[in-house]
Amino acid sequence: MLAFRDALPTAVNPSASLPAHEALSGVFGSISLAAWIFLLVPQLLENYKLGSADGVSLAFIGVWFIGDVANLLGAVGAGLVPTVIALAIYFCSADLILLSQCLYYHYINAKARERVVLARTVEDDEDDSEQPLLSRTTSNSLGLPGSRRHSSTNPSHSDRRGSHVGDDPLVGILGHKQSRRRVALRNTLSVVLICTAGVAGWLLAWQLGAWTPAGQQGNSSDSDINNSVGPQILGYFSALCYLGARIPQIIKNYQDQSCEGLSLLFFILSLFGNVTYGLGILCHSLDREYLIVNTPWLIGSFGTIIEDVAIFVQFRLYRKNDNDTAID
């Protein structure tokens, strides 16, 4: 979620010739926009489907939101076109929706666990009061070590897996292989649709004269705006936030040894959006001054690619653990 200063509609000049590198810059920028616009939808749906947001690090979403706020302030301070500011507002709003959803599920699930623990404690007390002292002592001492403590203090573990108890493990494994194929197909189609929407959107904007390369705008004030100190500082701060946001999620995945509850498509779109955004900047120009001005946005896009790849590796490493959880 970065400032799309060079990828968005600007002035109108459809009759001008279009260099190939500018066309590529526009196409990559448009595809990146499409990826960012739909980025949070897969994770919102994943949380809703599971009725839980336990797999998502709140620090991840919180720091990301701070980065988007800095991006919005930078866009306003730089006096960028209204489309950029509107998109920045949309990104902040989408972050708030996801953050609110995560907080809501954390709250209601914590309350549900408390009720389950209380009910089991009352039930155990009633059972103990109805048993003779000798049998009570015998039954407590003959139980498996830690079994009573495990069932009473971690109800969510048994609740999550309880529906799979007694299932044939082979059926579960085969079912998960088919499920992975469906997910892979769905993710591939989603990326294709994002690319199609981005290319179609750019072509439509170009044909209607709603987009033109920055070099054809004829606006000499752009250089002064881009070199403003305030927006540059906010740009570096937002890039730092984007780089730091994924670290809590990576740590959480490592501690849990699981990526359960995370949407793989969410990170695929993030990677895709960052790659195409960075390419959009580089295709526009390789001029030294231009690259210096856009350094924070390049750091924010290409830097997070490494972290997204790390999360993909975690999805691969912890896949067996997540499958075992589902068929236990």
mmCIF file of C-alpha atoms in Angstrom:
data_model
loop_
_atom_site.group_PDB
_atom_site.id
_atom_site.type_symbol
_atom_site.label_atom_id
_atom_site.label_comp_id
_atom_site.label_asym_id
_atom_site.label_seq_id
_atom_site.Cartn_x
_atom_site.Cartn_y
_atom_site.Cartn_z
ATOM 1 C CA MET A 1 0.000 0.000 0.000
ATOM 2 C CA LEU A 2 2.242 2.707 -1.311
ATOM 3 C CA ALA A 3 1.808 6.111 -2.940
ATOM 4 C CA PHE A 4 0.956 5.363 -6.579
ATOM 5 C CA ARG A 5 2.138 8.701 -7.867
ATOM 6 C CA ASP A 6 3.312 7.540 -11.265
ATOM 7 C CA ALA A 7 0.701 4.884 -11.950
ATOM 8 C CA LEU A 8 -2.538 6.819 -11.605
ATOM 9 C CA PRO A 9 -4.568 8.964 -14.009
ATOM 10 C CA THR A 10 -3.139 12.417 -14.448
ATOM 11 C CA ALA A 11 -3.549 14.725 -17.421
ATOM 12 C CA VAL A 12 -5.357 14.043 -20.666
ATOM 13 C CA ASN A 13 -3.426 13.712 -23.927
ATOM 14 C CA PRO A 14 -4.566 10.568 -25.789
ATOM 15 C CA SER A 15 -3.166 11.640 -29.135
ATOM 16 C CA ALA A 16 0.457 11.725 -27.975
ATOM 17 C CA SER A 17 2.757 8.872 -28.891
ATOM 18 C CA LEU A 18 3.355 6.355 -26.121
ATOM 19 C CA PRO A 19 6.854 4.924 -25.610
ATOM 20 C CA ALA A 20 6.988 1.220 -24.784
ATOM 21 C CA HIS A 21 8.585 1.767 -21.387
ATOM 22 C CA GLU A 22 5.845 4.223 -20.422
ATOM 23 C CA ALA A 23 3.172 1.756 -21.527
ATOM 24 C CA LEU A 24 4.770 -0.946 -19.371
ATOM 25 C CA SER A 25 4.982 1.471 -16.458
ATOM 26 C CA GLY A 26 1.281 2.229 -16.789
ATOM 27 C CA VAL A 27 0.294 -1.439 -17.127
ATOM 28 C CA PHE A 28 2.380 -2.533 -14.134
ATOM 29 C CA GLY A 29 1.044 0.340 -12.061
ATOM 30 C CA SER A 30 -2.556 -0.517 -12.959
ATOM 31 C CA ILE A 31 -2.071 -4.214 -12.140
ATOM 32 C CA SER A 32 -0.502 -3.211 -8.835
ATOM 33 C CA LEU A 33 -3.509 -1.057 -8.015
ATOM 34 C CA ALA A 34 -5.890 -3.916 -8.755
ATOM 35 C CA ALA A 35 -3.884 -6.226 -6.480
ATOM 36 C CA TRP A 36 -3.882 -3.700 -3.626
ATOM 37 C CA ILE A 37 -7.583 -2.931 -3.929
ATOM 38 C CA PHE A 38 -8.538 -6.597 -3.458
ATOM 39 C CA LEU A 39 -5.631 -7.439 -1.141
ATOM 40 C CA LEU A 40 -7.471 -7.744 2.177
ATOM 41 C CA VAL A 41 -10.563 -9.515 0.844
ATOM 42 C CA PRO A 42 -9.095 -13.068 1.039
ATOM 43 C CA GLN A 43 -8.053 -12.637 4.691
ATOM 44 C CA LEU A 44 -11.413 -11.122 5.624
ATOM 45 C CA LEU A 45 -13.165 -14.115 4.054
ATOM 46 C CA GLU A 46 -10.757 -16.567 5.726
ATOM 47 C CA ASN A 47 -11.454 -15.073 9.153
ATOM 48 C CA TYR A 48 -15.200 -15.134 8.524
ATOM 49 C CA LYS A 49 -15.103 -18.740 7.332
ATOM 50 C CA LEU A 50 -13.172 -19.877 10.418
ATOM 51 C CA GLY A 51 -15.017 -17.613 12.833
ATOM 52 C CA SER A 52 -11.606 -16.735 14.217
ATOM 53 C CA ALA A 53 -8.614 -14.482 13.624
ATOM 54 C CA ASP A 54 -6.166 -16.398 15.828
ATOM 55 C CA GLY A 55 -3.779 -16.919 12.916
ATOM 56 C CA VAL A 56 -3.334 -13.193 12.282
ATOM 57 C CA SER A 57 -0.879 -11.129 14.291
ATOM 58 C CA LEU A 58 -2.574 -7.963 15.525
ATOM 59 C CA ALA A 59 0.808 -6.232 15.510
ATOM 60 C CA PHE A 60 1.112 -7.048 11.798
ATOM 61 C CA ILE A 61 -2.162 -5.335 10.920
ATOM 62 C CA GLY A 62 -1.604 -2.486 13.388
ATOM 63 C CA VAL A 63 1.833 -1.499 12.059
ATOM 64 C CA TRP A 64 0.577 -1.872 8.478
ATOM 65 C CA PHE A 65 -2.268 0.513 9.313
ATOM 66 C CA ILE A 66 0.205 3.065 10.713
ATOM 67 C CA GLY A 67 2.153 2.830 7.454
ATOM 68 C CA ASP A 68 -0.987 3.488 5.435
ATOM 69 C CA VAL A 69 -1.838 6.494 7.623
ATOM 70 C CA ALA A 70 1.658 7.889 6.989
ATOM 71 C CA ASN A 71 1.121 7.242 3.278
ATOM 72 C CA LEU A 72 -2.170 9.159 3.394
ATOM 73 C CA LEU A 73 -0.598 12.105 5.222
ATOM 74 C CA GLY A 74 2.236 12.150 2.695
ATOM 75 C CA ALA A 75 -0.215 12.193 -0.211
ATOM 76 C CA VAL A 76 -2.172 15.071 1.327
ATOM 77 C CA GLY A 77 0.977 16.994 2.247
ATOM 78 C CA ALA A 78 2.406 16.607 -1.251
ATOM 79 C CA GLY A 79 -0.812 17.834 -2.844
ATOM 80 C CA LEU A 80 -1.156 14.740 -5.004
ATOM 81 C CA VAL A 81 -4.120 14.196 -7.302
ATOM 82 C CA PRO A 82 -7.463 13.379 -5.599
ATOM 83 C CA THR A 83 -7.378 9.813 -6.948
ATOM 84 C CA VAL A 84 -4.222 9.065 -4.971
ATOM 85 C CA ILE A 85 -5.685 10.545 -1.798
ATOM 86 C CA ALA A 86 -8.952 8.635 -2.294
ATOM 87 C CA LEU A 87 -7.048 5.373 -2.664
ATOM 88 C CA ALA A 88 -4.985 6.122 0.437
ATOM 89 C CA ILE A 89 -8.218 6.690 2.371
ATOM 90 C CA TYR A 90 -9.588 3.417 0.996
ATOM 91 C CA PHE A 91 -6.487 1.535 2.141
ATOM 92 C CA CYS A 92 -6.750 2.966 5.662
ATOM 93 C CA SER A 93 -10.457 2.099 5.775
ATOM 94 C CA ALA A 94 -9.783 -1.469 4.624
ATOM 95 C CA ASP A 95 -7.093 -1.830 7.304
ATOM 96 C CA LEU A 96 -9.544 -0.651 9.951
ATOM 97 C CA ILE A 97 -12.135 -3.176 8.795
ATOM 98 C CA LEU A 98 -9.654 -6.065 9.032
ATOM 99 C CA LEU A 99 -8.310 -4.844 12.373
ATOM 100 C CA SER A 100 -11.845 -4.481 13.752
ATOM 101 C CA GLN A 101 -12.752 -7.963 12.545
ATOM 102 C CA CYS A 102 -9.679 -9.460 14.229
ATOM 103 C CA LEU A 103 -10.402 -7.660 17.504
ATOM 104 C CA TYR A 104 -14.038 -8.762 17.377
ATOM 105 C CA TYR A 105 -13.169 -12.435 16.897
ATOM 106 C CA HIS A 106 -10.493 -12.274 19.594
ATOM 107 C CA TYR A 107 -13.038 -10.827 22.023
ATOM 108 C CA ILE A 108 -15.937 -13.214 21.360
ATOM 109 C CA ASN A 109 -13.685 -16.295 21.224
ATOM 110 C CA ALA A 110 -12.007 -15.324 24.495
ATOM 111 C CA LYS A 111 -15.446 -15.005 26.100
ATOM 112 C CA ALA A 112 -16.486 -18.375 24.663
ATOM 113 C CA ARG A 113 -13.367 -20.052 26.061
ATOM 114 C CA GLU A 114 -14.038 -18.547 29.462
ATOM 115 C CA ARG A 115 -17.584 -19.950 29.444
ATOM 116 C CA VAL A 116 -16.343 -23.398 28.418
ATOM 117 C CA VAL A 117 -13.705 -23.435 31.166
ATOM 118 C CA LEU A 118 -16.260 -22.277 33.760
ATOM 119 C CA ALA A 119 -18.803 -24.887 32.667
ATOM 120 C CA ARG A 120 -16.231 -27.688 32.828
ATOM 121 C CA THR A 121 -15.012 -26.522 36.227
ATOM 122 C CA VAL A 122 -18.567 -26.566 37.591
ATOM 123 C CA GLU A 123 -19.179 -29.976 36.033
ATOM 124 C CA ASP A 124 -15.990 -31.400 37.554
ATOM 125 C CA ASP A 125 -16.927 -29.999 40.963
ATOM 126 C CA GLU A 126 -20.382 -31.575 40.750
ATOM 127 C CA ASP A 127 -18.908 -34.927 39.718
ATOM 128 C CA ASP A 128 -16.416 -34.803 42.584
ATOM 129 C CA SER A 129 -19.107 -33.971 45.121
ATOM 130 C CA GLU A 130 -21.188 -36.983 44.058
ATOM 131 C CA GLN A 131 -18.306 -39.474 44.322
ATOM 132 C CA PRO A 132 -17.127 -41.137 47.573
ATOM 133 C CA LEU A 133 -13.847 -39.764 48.851
ATOM 134 C CA LEU A 134 -11.920 -43.014 48.120
ATOM 135 C CA SER A 135 -13.156 -43.361 44.536
ATOM 136 C CA ARG A 136 -12.569 -39.662 43.954
ATOM 137 C CA THR A 137 -8.954 -40.001 45.067
ATOM 138 C CA THR A 138 -8.487 -43.190 43.069
ATOM 139 C CA SER A 139 -9.963 -41.829 39.880
ATOM 140 C CA ASN A 140 -7.907 -38.666 40.126
ATOM 141 C CA SER A 141 -4.686 -40.532 40.755
ATOM 142 C CA LEU A 142 -5.213 -43.197 38.094
ATOM 143 C CA GLY A 143 -5.904 -40.739 35.284
ATOM 144 C CA LEU A 144 -3.272 -40.004 32.677
ATOM 145 C CA PRO A 145 -0.790 -37.405 33.955
ATOM 146 C CA GLY A 146 -1.953 -33.944 32.947
ATOM 147 C CA SER A 147 -5.050 -35.212 31.132
ATOM 148 C CA ARG A 148 -7.530 -33.402 33.377
ATOM 149 C CA ARG A 149 -5.467 -30.239 33.299
ATOM 150 C CA HIS A 150 -5.189 -30.358 29.519
ATOM 151 C CA SER A 151 -8.895 -30.777 28.893
ATOM 152 C CA SER A 152 -9.931 -28.071 31.337
ATOM 153 C CA THR A 153 -7.393 -25.413 30.504
ATOM 154 C CA ASN A 154 -7.242 -25.700 26.731
ATOM 155 C CA PRO A 155 -10.800 -26.203 25.506
ATOM 156 C CA SER A 156 -10.232 -24.522 22.205
ATOM 157 C CA HIS A 157 -7.732 -27.207 21.207
ATOM 158 C CA SER A 158 -10.200 -30.036 21.667
ATOM 159 C CA ASP A 159 -13.099 -28.035 20.300
ATOM 160 C CA ARG A 160 -11.231 -27.221 17.109
ATOM 161 C CA ARG A 161 -10.311 -30.814 16.468
ATOM 162 C CA GLY A 162 -13.247 -32.580 18.007
ATOM 163 C CA SER A 163 -15.271 -32.744 14.825
ATOM 164 C CA HIS A 164 -12.529 -34.831 13.197
ATOM 165 C CA VAL A 165 -12.190 -37.443 15.931
ATOM 166 C CA GLY A 166 -12.903 -40.893 14.604
ATOM 167 C CA ASP A 167 -12.425 -39.938 10.963
ATOM 168 C CA ASP A 168 -10.337 -42.181 8.748
ATOM 169 C CA PRO A 169 -6.868 -40.549 8.512
ATOM 170 C CA LEU A 170 -6.503 -41.683 4.889
ATOM 171 C CA VAL A 171 -9.766 -39.998 3.964
ATOM 172 C CA GLY A 172 -8.563 -36.844 5.689
ATOM 173 C CA ILE A 173 -5.239 -36.851 3.821
ATOM 174 C CA LEU A 174 -6.908 -37.392 0.444
ATOM 175 C CA GLY A 175 -9.422 -34.699 1.232
ATOM 176 C CA HIS A 176 -6.662 -32.225 2.031
ATOM 177 C CA LYS A 177 -4.837 -33.010 -1.213
ATOM 178 C CA GLN A 178 -8.006 -32.250 -3.162
ATOM 179 C CA SER A 179 -8.533 -29.117 -1.087
ATOM 180 C CA ARG A 180 -4.992 -27.919 -1.857
ATOM 181 C CA ARG A 181 -5.640 -28.395 -5.580
ATOM 182 C CA ARG A 182 -8.813 -26.341 -5.364
ATOM 183 C CA VAL A 183 -7.012 -23.607 -3.423
ATOM 184 C CA ALA A 184 -4.155 -23.567 -5.962
ATOM 185 C CA LEU A 185 -6.615 -23.300 -8.839
ATOM 186 C CA ARG A 186 -8.558 -20.541 -7.087
ATOM 187 C CA ASN A 187 -5.394 -18.577 -6.330
ATOM 188 C CA THR A 188 -4.171 -18.907 -9.921
ATOM 189 C CA LEU A 189 -7.497 -17.723 -11.309
ATOM 190 C CA SER A 190 -7.491 -14.810 -8.869
ATOM 191 C CA VAL A 191 -4.062 -13.656 -10.062
ATOM 192 C CA VAL A 192 -5.143 -13.994 -13.701
ATOM 193 C CA LEU A 193 -8.264 -11.936 -13.015
ATOM 194 C CA ILE A 194 -6.220 -9.278 -11.224
ATOM 195 C CA CYS A 195 -3.861 -9.050 -14.213
ATOM 196 C CA THR A 196 -6.792 -8.898 -16.632
ATOM 197 C CA ALA A 197 -8.525 -6.188 -14.625
ATOM 198 C CA GLY A 198 -5.321 -4.169 -14.368
ATOM 199 C CA VAL A 199 -4.519 -4.337 -18.076
ATOM 200 C CA ALA A 200 -8.122 -3.657 -19.087
ATOM 201 C CA GLY A 201 -8.327 -0.729 -16.674
ATOM 202 C CA TRP A 202 -5.160 0.825 -18.058
ATOM 203 C CA LEU A 203 -6.239 0.350 -21.676
ATOM 204 C CA LEU A 204 -9.602 1.923 -20.939
ATOM 205 C CA ALA A 205 -7.979 4.877 -19.158
ATOM 206 C CA TRP A 206 -5.535 5.350 -22.033
ATOM 207 C CA GLN A 207 -8.194 5.195 -24.732
ATOM 208 C CA LEU A 208 -10.431 7.622 -22.863
ATOM 209 C CA GLY A 209 -7.532 10.010 -22.318
ATOM 210 C CA ALA A 210 -7.686 9.679 -18.538
ATOM 211 C CA TRP A 211 -4.053 8.559 -18.266
ATOM 212 C CA THR A 212 -0.853 9.898 -19.733
ATOM 213 C CA PRO A 213 2.824 9.453 -18.801
ATOM 214 C CA ALA A 214 4.254 11.879 -16.263
ATOM 215 C CA GLY A 215 6.645 13.266 -18.885
ATOM 216 C CA GLN A 216 3.717 14.479 -21.013
ATOM 217 C CA GLN A 217 1.857 16.285 -18.262
ATOM 218 C CA GLY A 218 3.514 19.623 -18.884
ATOM 219 C CA ASN A 219 3.330 20.416 -15.181
ATOM 220 C CA SER A 220 6.587 21.855 -13.916
ATOM 221 C CA SER A 221 5.441 21.811 -10.317
ATOM 222 C CA ASP A 222 5.583 18.016 -10.114
ATOM 223 C CA SER A 223 9.322 18.044 -9.537
ATOM 224 C CA ASP A 224 8.989 20.480 -6.637
ATOM 225 C CA ILE A 225 6.203 18.413 -5.111
ATOM 226 C CA ASN A 226 8.098 15.151 -5.406
ATOM 227 C CA ASN A 227 11.187 16.653 -3.766
ATOM 228 C CA SER A 228 9.300 18.098 -0.769
ATOM 229 C CA VAL A 229 10.999 17.121 2.475
ATOM 230 C CA GLY A 230 7.795 16.330 4.389
ATOM 231 C CA PRO A 231 6.396 13.755 1.972
ATOM 232 C CA GLN A 232 9.844 12.173 1.635
ATOM 233 C CA ILE A 233 10.091 11.739 5.409
ATOM 234 C CA LEU A 234 6.594 10.254 5.538
ATOM 235 C CA GLY A 235 7.522 8.030 2.597
ATOM 236 C CA TYR A 236 10.517 6.611 4.444
ATOM 237 C CA PHE A 237 8.458 6.190 7.610
ATOM 238 C CA SER A 238 5.698 4.326 5.769
ATOM 239 C CA ALA A 239 8.303 2.122 4.060
ATOM 240 C CA LEU A 240 9.769 1.329 7.482
ATOM 241 C CA CYS A 241 6.311 0.401 8.744
ATOM 242 C CA TYR A 242 5.652 -1.872 5.761
ATOM 243 C CA LEU A 243 9.013 -3.570 6.289
ATOM 244 C CA GLY A 244 8.449 -4.013 10.012
ATOM 245 C CA ALA A 245 4.805 -5.060 9.858
ATOM 246 C CA ARG A 246 5.435 -8.594 8.647
ATOM 247 C CA ILE A 247 8.049 -9.388 11.286
ATOM 248 C CA PRO A 248 5.489 -10.034 14.082
ATOM 249 C CA GLN A 249 3.563 -12.332 11.730
ATOM 250 C CA ILE A 250 6.692 -14.272 10.811
ATOM 251 C CA ILE A 251 7.580 -14.634 14.507
ATOM 252 C CA LYS A 252 4.034 -15.756 15.366
ATOM 253 C CA ASN A 253 4.078 -18.382 12.604
ATOM 254 C CA TYR A 254 7.417 -19.671 13.896
ATOM 255 C CA GLN A 255 6.218 -19.834 17.496
ATOM 256 C CA ASP A 256 3.009 -21.623 16.523
ATOM 257 C CA GLN A 257 4.806 -23.777 13.930
ATOM 258 C CA SER A 258 1.720 -23.157 11.825
ATOM 259 C CA CYS A 259 0.186 -20.805 9.263
ATOM 260 C CA GLU A 260 -3.328 -21.967 10.037
ATOM 261 C CA GLY A 261 -5.831 -19.125 9.763
ATOM 262 C CA LEU A 262 -3.791 -17.153 7.239
ATOM 263 C CA SER A 263 -4.929 -16.712 3.659
ATOM 264 C CA LEU A 264 -2.204 -17.665 1.202
ATOM 265 C CA LEU A 265 -3.904 -15.549 -1.480
ATOM 266 C CA PHE A 266 -3.519 -12.492 0.766
ATOM 267 C CA PHE A 267 0.269 -12.806 0.641
ATOM 268 C CA ILE A 268 0.267 -13.767 -3.049
ATOM 269 C CA LEU A 269 -1.539 -10.526 -3.888
ATOM 270 C CA SER A 270 0.813 -8.610 -1.603
ATOM 271 C CA LEU A 271 3.847 -10.041 -3.394
ATOM 272 C CA PHE A 272 2.281 -9.461 -6.792
ATOM 273 C CA GLY A 273 1.328 -5.886 -5.933
ATOM 274 C CA ASN A 274 4.817 -5.062 -4.669
ATOM 275 C CA VAL A 275 6.582 -6.579 -7.684
ATOM 276 C CA THR A 276 4.401 -4.817 -10.247
ATOM 277 C CA TYR A 277 4.552 -1.533 -8.342
ATOM 278 C CA GLY A 278 8.349 -1.572 -8.237
ATOM 279 C CA LEU A 279 8.519 -2.495 -11.932
ATOM 280 C CA GLY A 280 6.128 0.337 -12.713
ATOM 281 C CA ILE A 281 8.524 2.827 -11.115
ATOM 282 C CA LEU A 282 11.613 1.389 -12.797
ATOM 283 C CA CYS A 283 9.993 1.191 -16.233
ATOM 284 C CA HIS A 284 9.061 4.865 -16.049
ATOM 285 C CA SER A 285 12.639 6.069 -15.633
ATOM 286 C CA LEU A 286 16.082 5.032 -14.446
ATOM 287 C CA ASP A 287 17.236 8.608 -14.012
ATOM 288 C CA ARG A 288 19.317 9.010 -10.859
ATOM 289 C CA GLU A 289 17.331 11.901 -9.417
ATOM 290 C CA TYR A 290 14.047 10.126 -10.120
ATOM 291 C CA LEU A 291 15.258 6.962 -8.375
ATOM 292 C CA ILE A 292 16.463 8.948 -5.358
ATOM 293 C CA VAL A 293 13.073 10.610 -5.023
ATOM 294 C CA ASN A 294 11.326 7.239 -5.244
ATOM 295 C CA THR A 295 13.787 5.378 -2.996
ATOM 296 C CA PRO A 296 11.380 5.029 -0.028
ATOM 297 C CA TRP A 297 8.687 3.548 -2.245
ATOM 298 C CA LEU A 298 11.170 1.181 -3.880
ATOM 299 C CA ILE A 299 12.397 0.086 -0.440
ATOM 300 C CA GLY A 300 8.830 -0.437 0.733
ATOM 301 C CA SER A 301 7.902 -2.517 -2.301
ATOM 302 C CA PHE A 302 11.000 -4.621 -2.990
ATOM 303 C CA GLY A 303 11.954 -4.931 0.676
ATOM 304 C CA THR A 304 8.671 -6.544 1.661
ATOM 305 C CA ILE A 305 9.042 -9.066 -1.157
ATOM 306 C CA ILE A 306 11.762 -10.818 0.855
ATOM 307 C CA GLU A 307 9.472 -11.038 3.878
ATOM 308 C CA ASP A 308 6.563 -12.305 1.794
ATOM 309 C CA VAL A 309 8.839 -15.034 0.419
ATOM 310 C CA ALA A 310 9.772 -15.949 4.013
ATOM 311 C CA ILE A 311 6.070 -16.382 4.808
ATOM 312 C CA PHE A 312 5.628 -18.561 1.709
ATOM 313 C CA VAL A 313 8.456 -20.745 2.996
ATOM 314 C CA GLN A 314 6.635 -21.004 6.332
ATOM 315 C CA PHE A 315 3.436 -22.054 4.553
ATOM 316 C CA ARG A 316 5.462 -24.844 2.948
ATOM 317 C CA LEU A 317 7.336 -25.897 6.096
ATOM 318 C CA TYR A 318 4.311 -25.922 8.394
ATOM 319 C CA ARG A 319 1.865 -27.426 5.918
ATOM 320 C CA LYS A 320 2.220 -30.910 7.448
ATOM 321 C CA ASN A 321 1.509 -29.522 10.918
ATOM 322 C CA ASP A 322 -1.646 -27.798 9.667
ATOM 323 C CA ASN A 323 -2.786 -30.995 7.918
ATOM 324 C CA ASP A 324 -2.193 -33.041 11.074
ATOM 325 C CA THR A 325 -4.262 -30.537 13.048
ATOM 326 C CA ALA A 326 -7.148 -30.914 10.633
ATOM 327 C CA ILE A 327 -7.281 -34.723 10.692
ATOM 328 C CA ASP A 328 -6.585 -35.356 14.382
#
